[in-house]
XYZ file of C-alpha atoms in Angstrom:
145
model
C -8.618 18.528 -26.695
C -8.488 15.145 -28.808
C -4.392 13.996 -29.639
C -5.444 13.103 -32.888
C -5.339 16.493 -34.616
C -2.704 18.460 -36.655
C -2.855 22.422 -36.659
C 0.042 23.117 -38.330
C 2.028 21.347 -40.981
C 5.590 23.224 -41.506
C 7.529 22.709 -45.147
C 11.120 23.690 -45.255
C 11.406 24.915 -48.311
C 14.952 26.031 -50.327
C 13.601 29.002 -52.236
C 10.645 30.885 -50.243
C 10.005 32.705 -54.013
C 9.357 30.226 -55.921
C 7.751 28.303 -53.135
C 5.031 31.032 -52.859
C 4.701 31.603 -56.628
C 4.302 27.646 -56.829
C 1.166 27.447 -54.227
C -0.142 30.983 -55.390
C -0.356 29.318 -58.946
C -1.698 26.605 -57.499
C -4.230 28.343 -56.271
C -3.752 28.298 -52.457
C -4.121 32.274 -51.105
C -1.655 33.976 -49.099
C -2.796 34.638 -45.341
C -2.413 38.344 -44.251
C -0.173 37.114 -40.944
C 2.620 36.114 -43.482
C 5.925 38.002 -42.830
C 9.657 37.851 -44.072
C 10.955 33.757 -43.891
C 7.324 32.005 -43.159
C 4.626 32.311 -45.129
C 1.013 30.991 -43.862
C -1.327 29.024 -45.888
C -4.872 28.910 -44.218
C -6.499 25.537 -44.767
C -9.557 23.889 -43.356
C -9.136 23.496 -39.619
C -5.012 24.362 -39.653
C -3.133 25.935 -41.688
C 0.392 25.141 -43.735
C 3.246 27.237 -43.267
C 6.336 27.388 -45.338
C 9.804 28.130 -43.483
C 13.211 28.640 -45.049
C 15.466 25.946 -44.975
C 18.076 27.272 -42.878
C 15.739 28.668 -40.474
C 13.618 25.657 -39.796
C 17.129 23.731 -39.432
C 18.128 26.264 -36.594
C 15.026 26.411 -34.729
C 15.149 22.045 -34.637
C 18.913 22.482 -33.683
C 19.987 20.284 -36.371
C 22.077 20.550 -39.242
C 19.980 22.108 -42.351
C 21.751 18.555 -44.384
C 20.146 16.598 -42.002
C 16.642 18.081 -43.034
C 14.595 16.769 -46.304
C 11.606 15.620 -47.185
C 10.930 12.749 -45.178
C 9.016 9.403 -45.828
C 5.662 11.285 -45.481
C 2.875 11.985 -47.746
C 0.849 15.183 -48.022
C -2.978 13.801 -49.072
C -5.846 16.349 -51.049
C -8.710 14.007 -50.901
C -11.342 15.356 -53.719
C -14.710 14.941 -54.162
C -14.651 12.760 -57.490
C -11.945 11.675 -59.870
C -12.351 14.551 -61.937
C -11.674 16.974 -59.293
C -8.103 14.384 -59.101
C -7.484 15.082 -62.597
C -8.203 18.853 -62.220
C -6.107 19.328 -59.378
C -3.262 17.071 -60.336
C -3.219 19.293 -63.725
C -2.983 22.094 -61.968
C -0.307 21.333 -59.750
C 1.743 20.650 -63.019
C 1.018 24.236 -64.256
C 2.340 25.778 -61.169
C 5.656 23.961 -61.328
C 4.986 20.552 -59.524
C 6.655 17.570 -60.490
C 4.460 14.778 -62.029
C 5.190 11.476 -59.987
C 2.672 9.615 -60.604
C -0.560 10.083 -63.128
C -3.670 10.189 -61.495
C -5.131 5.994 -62.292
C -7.622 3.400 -60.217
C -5.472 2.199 -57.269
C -5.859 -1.466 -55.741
C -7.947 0.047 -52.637
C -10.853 0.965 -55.089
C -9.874 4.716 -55.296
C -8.472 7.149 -57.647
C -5.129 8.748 -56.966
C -2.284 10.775 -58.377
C 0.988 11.680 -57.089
C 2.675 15.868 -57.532
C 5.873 16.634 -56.124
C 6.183 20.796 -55.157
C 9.331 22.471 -56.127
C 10.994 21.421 -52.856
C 10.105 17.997 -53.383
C 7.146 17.748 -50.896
C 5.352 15.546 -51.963
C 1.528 15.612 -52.460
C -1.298 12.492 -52.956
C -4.327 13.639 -54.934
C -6.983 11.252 -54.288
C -11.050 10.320 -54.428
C -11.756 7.839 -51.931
C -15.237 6.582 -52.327
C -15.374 4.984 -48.813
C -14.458 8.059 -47.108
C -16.793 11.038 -48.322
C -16.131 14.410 -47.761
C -18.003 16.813 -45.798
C -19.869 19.573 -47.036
C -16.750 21.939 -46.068
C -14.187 19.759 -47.756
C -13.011 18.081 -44.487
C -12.470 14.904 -43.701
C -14.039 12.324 -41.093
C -13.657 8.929 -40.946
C -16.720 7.335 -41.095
C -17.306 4.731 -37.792
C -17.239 1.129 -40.058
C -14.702 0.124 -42.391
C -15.017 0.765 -46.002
């Protein structure tokens, strides 16, 4: 199998409620194998799970202060910059956090910035040099854009 994959991406999050009520309303659906502290979001190819606080601090052996969000960047590419706009807006609805409105950025592309209740932070972009698939996914295309 290839090193260059993700299959699971993990948020600790403070409040598993209003966690799940925030990426229900967001649209994202609930996957039947969700149970008690971890919820399971199915996404194309992997899938996101979201893991109380404490827990996730306990099964790292570390100190739950020691845990937060991290210089990292969830990315949503879209299809066009009105699918940006429409997904950024919707983010807001469900409770995210406007960082950063959705404008032409210096790389030629289109991108927005949503925080999640827990402060995870998401990039919505439109990247006209890397197309999507059919499916929504993602692959690099072989010469740079």
């Amino acid at each position: 199998m290839p090193r260059e994959r993700v299959t699971l991406i993990t948020l600790g999050v403070r409040d598993m409620d209003r966690a799940k009520a925030f990426y229900r309303d967001w649209g994202w659906r609930l996957h039947p194998s969700s149970q008690g502290g971890l919820t399971v979001y199915q996404m194309n190819g992997a899938a996101l799970a979201l893991f109380e606080l404490e827990a996730l601090a306990e099964d790292q052996s570390v100190a739950v202060e020691t845990l937060g969000t991290g210089a990292s960047t969830l990315a949503q590419n879209c299809a066009d910059r009105a699918e940006v706009d429409t997904v950024c807006r919707a983010a807001v609805a469900a409770g995210a956090t406007l960082l950063k409105e959705p404008e032409e950025v210096f790389w030629g592309g289109y991108s927005g910035y949503v925080a999640d209740p827990d402060g995870h932070v998401w990039e919505i972009a439109h990247n006209p040099f890397w197309p999507l698939n059919d499916d929504g996914s993602l692959t690099l295309p072989d010469e740079a854009g």
